[in-house]
mmCIF file of C-alpha atoms in Angstrom:
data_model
loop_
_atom_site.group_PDB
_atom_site.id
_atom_site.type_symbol
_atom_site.label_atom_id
_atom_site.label_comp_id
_atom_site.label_asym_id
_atom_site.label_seq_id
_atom_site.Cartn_x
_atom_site.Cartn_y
_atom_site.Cartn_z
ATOM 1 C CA UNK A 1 -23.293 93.770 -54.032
ATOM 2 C CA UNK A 2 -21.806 96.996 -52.464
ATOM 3 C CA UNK A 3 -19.281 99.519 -54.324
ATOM 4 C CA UNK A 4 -15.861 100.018 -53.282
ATOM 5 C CA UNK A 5 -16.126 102.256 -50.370
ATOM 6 C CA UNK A 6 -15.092 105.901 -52.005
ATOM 7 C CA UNK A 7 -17.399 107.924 -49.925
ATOM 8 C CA UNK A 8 -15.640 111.253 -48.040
ATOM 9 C CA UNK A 9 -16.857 109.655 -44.917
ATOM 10 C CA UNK A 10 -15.722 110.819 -41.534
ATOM 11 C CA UNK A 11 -16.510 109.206 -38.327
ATOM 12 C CA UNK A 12 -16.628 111.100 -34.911
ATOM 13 C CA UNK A 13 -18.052 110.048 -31.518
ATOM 14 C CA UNK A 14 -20.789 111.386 -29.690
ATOM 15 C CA UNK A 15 -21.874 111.557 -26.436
ATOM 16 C CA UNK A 16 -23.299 108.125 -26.661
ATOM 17 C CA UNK A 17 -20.163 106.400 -28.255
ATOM 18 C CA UNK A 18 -22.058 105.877 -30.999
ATOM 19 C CA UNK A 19 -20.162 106.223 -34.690
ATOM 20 C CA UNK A 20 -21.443 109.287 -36.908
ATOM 21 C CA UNK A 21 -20.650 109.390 -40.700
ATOM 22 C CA UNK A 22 -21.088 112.364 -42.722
ATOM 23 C CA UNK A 23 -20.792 110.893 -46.620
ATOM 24 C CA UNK A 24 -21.069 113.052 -49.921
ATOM 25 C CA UNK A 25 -21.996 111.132 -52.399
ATOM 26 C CA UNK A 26 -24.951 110.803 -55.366
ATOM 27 C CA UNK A 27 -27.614 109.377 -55.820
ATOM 28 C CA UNK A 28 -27.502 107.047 -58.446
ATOM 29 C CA UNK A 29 -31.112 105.817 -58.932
ATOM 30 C CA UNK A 30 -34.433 105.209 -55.991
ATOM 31 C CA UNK A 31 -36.872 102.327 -56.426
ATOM 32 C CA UNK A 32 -39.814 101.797 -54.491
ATOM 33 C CA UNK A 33 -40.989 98.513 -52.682
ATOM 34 C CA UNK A 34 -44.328 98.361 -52.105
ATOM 35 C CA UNK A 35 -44.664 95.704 -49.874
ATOM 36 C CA UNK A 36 -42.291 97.804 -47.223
ATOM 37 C CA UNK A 37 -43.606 100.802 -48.412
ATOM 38 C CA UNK A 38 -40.260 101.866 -48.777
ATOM 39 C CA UNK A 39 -37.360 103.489 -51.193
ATOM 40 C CA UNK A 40 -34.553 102.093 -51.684
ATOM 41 C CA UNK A 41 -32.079 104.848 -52.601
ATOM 42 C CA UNK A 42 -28.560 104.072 -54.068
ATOM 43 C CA UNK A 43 -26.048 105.770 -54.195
ATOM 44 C CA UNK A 44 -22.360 106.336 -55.684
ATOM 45 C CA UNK A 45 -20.300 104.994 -52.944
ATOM 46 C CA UNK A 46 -20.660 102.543 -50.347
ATOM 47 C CA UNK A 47 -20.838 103.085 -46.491
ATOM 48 C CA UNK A 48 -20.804 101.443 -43.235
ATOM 49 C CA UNK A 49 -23.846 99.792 -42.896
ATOM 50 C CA UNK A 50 -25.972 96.892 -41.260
ATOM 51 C CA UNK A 51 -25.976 93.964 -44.119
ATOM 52 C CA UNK A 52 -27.267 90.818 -44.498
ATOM 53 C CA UNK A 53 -25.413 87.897 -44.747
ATOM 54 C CA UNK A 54 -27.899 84.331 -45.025
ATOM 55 C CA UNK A 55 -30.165 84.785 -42.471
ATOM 56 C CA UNK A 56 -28.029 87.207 -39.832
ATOM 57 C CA UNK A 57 -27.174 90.747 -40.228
ATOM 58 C CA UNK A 58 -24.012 92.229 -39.770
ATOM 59 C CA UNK A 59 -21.590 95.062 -39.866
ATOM 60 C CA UNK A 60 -20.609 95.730 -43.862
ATOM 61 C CA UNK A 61 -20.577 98.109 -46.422
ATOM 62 C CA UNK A 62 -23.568 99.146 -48.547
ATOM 63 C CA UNK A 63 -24.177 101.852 -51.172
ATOM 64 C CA UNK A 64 -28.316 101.508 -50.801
ATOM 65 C CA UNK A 65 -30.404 102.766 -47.962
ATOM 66 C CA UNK A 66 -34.109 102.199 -47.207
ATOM 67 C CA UNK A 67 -36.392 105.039 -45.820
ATOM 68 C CA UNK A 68 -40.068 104.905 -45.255
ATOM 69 C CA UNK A 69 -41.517 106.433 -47.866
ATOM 70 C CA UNK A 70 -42.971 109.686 -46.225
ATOM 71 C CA UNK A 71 -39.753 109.876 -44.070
ATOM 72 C CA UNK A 72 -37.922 110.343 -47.206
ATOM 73 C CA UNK A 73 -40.195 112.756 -49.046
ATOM 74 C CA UNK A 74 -40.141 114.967 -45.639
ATOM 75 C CA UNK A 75 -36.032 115.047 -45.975
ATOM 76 C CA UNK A 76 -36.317 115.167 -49.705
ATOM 77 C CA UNK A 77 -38.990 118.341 -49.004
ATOM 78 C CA UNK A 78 -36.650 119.395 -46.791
ATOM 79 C CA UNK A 79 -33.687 119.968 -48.799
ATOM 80 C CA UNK A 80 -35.436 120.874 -52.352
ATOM 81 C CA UNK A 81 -38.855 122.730 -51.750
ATOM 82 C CA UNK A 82 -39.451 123.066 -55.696
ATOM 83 C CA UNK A 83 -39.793 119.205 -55.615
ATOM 84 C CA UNK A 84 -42.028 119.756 -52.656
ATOM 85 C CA UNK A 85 -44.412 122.362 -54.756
ATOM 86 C CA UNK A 86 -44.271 119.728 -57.441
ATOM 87 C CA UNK A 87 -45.466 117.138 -55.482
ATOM 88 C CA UNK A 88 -48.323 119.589 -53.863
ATOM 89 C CA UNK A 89 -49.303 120.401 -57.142
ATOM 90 C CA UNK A 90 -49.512 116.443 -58.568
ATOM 91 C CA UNK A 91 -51.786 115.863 -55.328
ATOM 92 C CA UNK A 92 -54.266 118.518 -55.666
ATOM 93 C CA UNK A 93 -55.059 118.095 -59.349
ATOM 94 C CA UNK A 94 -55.289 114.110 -58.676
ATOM 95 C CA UNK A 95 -57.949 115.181 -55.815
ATOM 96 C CA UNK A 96 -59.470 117.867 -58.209
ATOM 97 C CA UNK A 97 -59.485 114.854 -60.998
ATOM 98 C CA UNK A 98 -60.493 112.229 -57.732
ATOM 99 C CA UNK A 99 -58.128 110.088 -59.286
ATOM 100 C CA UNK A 100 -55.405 108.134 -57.257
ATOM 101 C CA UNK A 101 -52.426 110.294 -56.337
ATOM 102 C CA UNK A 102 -49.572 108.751 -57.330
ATOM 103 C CA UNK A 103 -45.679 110.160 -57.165
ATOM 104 C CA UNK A 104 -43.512 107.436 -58.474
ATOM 105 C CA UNK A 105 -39.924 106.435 -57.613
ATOM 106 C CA UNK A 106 -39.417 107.539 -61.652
ATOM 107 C CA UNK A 107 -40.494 111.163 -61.157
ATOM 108 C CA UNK A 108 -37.979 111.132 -58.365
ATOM 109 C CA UNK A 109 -35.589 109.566 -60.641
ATOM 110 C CA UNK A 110 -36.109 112.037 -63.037
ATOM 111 C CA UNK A 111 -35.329 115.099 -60.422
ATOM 112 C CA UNK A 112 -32.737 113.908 -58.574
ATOM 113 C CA UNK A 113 -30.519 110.637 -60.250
ATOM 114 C CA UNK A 114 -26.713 112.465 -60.269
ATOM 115 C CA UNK A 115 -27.419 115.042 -57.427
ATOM 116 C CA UNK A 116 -25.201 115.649 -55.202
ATOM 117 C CA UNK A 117 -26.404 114.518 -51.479
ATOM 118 C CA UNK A 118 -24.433 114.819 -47.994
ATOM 119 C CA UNK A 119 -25.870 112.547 -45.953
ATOM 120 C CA UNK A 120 -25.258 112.082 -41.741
ATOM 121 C CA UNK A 121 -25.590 108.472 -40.718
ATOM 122 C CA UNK A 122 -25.712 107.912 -36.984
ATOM 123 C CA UNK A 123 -24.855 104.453 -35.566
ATOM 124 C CA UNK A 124 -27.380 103.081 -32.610
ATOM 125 C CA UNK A 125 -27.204 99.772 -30.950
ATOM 126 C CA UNK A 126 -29.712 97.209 -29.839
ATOM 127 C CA UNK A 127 -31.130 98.660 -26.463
ATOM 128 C CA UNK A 128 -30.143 102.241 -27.128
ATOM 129 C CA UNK A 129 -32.936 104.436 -26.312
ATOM 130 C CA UNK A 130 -35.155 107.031 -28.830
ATOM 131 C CA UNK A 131 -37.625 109.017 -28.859
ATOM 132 C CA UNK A 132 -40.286 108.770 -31.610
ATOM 133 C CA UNK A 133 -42.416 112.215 -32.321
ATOM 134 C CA UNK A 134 -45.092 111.835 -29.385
ATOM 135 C CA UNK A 135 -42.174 112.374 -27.053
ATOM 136 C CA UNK A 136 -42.420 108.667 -26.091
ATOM 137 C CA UNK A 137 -39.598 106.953 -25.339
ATOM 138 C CA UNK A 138 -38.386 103.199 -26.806
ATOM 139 C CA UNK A 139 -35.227 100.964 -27.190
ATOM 140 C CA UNK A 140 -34.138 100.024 -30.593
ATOM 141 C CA UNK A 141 -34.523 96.635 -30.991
ATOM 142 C CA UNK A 142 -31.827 95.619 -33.095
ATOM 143 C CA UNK A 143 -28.428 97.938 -33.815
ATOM 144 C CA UNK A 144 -28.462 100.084 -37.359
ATOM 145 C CA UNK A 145 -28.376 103.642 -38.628
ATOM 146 C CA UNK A 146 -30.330 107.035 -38.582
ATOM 147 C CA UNK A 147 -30.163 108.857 -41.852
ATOM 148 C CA UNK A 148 -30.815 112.597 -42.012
ATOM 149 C CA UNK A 149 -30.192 114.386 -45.146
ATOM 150 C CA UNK A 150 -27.927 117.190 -45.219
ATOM 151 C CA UNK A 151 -27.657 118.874 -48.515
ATOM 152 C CA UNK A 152 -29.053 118.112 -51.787
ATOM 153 C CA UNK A 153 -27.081 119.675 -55.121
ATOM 154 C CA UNK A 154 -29.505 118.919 -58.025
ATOM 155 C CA UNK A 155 -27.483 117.523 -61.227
ATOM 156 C CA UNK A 156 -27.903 120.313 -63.810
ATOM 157 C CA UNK A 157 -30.282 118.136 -65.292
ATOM 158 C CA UNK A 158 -32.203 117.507 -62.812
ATOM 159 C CA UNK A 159 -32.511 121.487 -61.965
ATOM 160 C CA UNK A 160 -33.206 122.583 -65.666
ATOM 161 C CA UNK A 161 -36.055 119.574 -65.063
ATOM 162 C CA UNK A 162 -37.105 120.797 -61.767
ATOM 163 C CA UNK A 163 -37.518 124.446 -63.292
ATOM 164 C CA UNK A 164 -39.258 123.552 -66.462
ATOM 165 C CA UNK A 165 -42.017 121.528 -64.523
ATOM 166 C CA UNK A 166 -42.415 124.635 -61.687
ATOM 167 C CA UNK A 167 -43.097 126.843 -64.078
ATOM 168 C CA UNK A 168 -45.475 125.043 -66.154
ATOM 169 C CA UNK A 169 -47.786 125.197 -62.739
#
């Protein structure tokens, strides 16, 4: 069920006519499916979003997103490079070990539940045209949302954990 909408949201126009939100908010807790092979992250406010409602989906308000999984570790990377070196580190002793690398939603948990992320959600509509990262060119199939992450503000928590595990490397 989605949150009252509290979110510092603003929505411009771009060229396109398409609706872009910038939303500060936190992240509240990320779960993984691994049937998708996504993460669903939540967060502390809701947002305009594409819902479901029985079998059709709709314009609503949501406070949970789902990324790809290495879509949202590059943006996660991106924003907090000590979680990156982290990560790095987990993989190449798991390889060193040749056991199965595994980085769980609850080691992400454990960084980043009550950080402080901006977020920039940009509105695209069935038969709106992309460009995936061969330079090819497609039409989006059905209408929805591109998240980038902005900003990241570790909880103090979260930092003190962040540090602690760094320099134990």
């Amino acid at each position: 069920m989605a949150k009252k909408q509290s979110a510092e949201a603003t929505a411009t126009t771009n060229a396109t006519a398409n609706a872009i939100q910038k939303i500060r908010t936190t992240i509240t807790s990320i779960s993984f499916i691994p049937e998708s092979n996504n993460y669903i992250v939540d967060f502390g406010d809701s947002f305009d979003a594409i819902v479901k409602d029985g079998d059709a989906y709709v314009e609503g308000k949501s406070n949970k997103i789902s990324f790809n999984a290495k879509y949202l570790k590059y943006l996660l990377f991106q924003q907090v490079p000590d979680l990156a070196l982290l990560y790095e580190d987990a993989r190449e002793k798991a390889q060193i070990r040749d056991e199965q690398f595994v980085f769980t939603a609850s080691k992400l948990n454990k960084y980043l539940a009550g950080s402080t992320i901006v977020i920039t959600r940009t509105k695209f509509n069935a038969g709106d045209e992309y460009t995936d990262v061969n330079g090819e060119t497609f039409q989006h199939q059905n209408s929805g949302y591109d998240t980038i992450i902005n900003e990241i503000r570790l909880s103090a928590k979260g930092q003190s954990r962040i540090d602690k595990d760094v320099d134990a490397i």
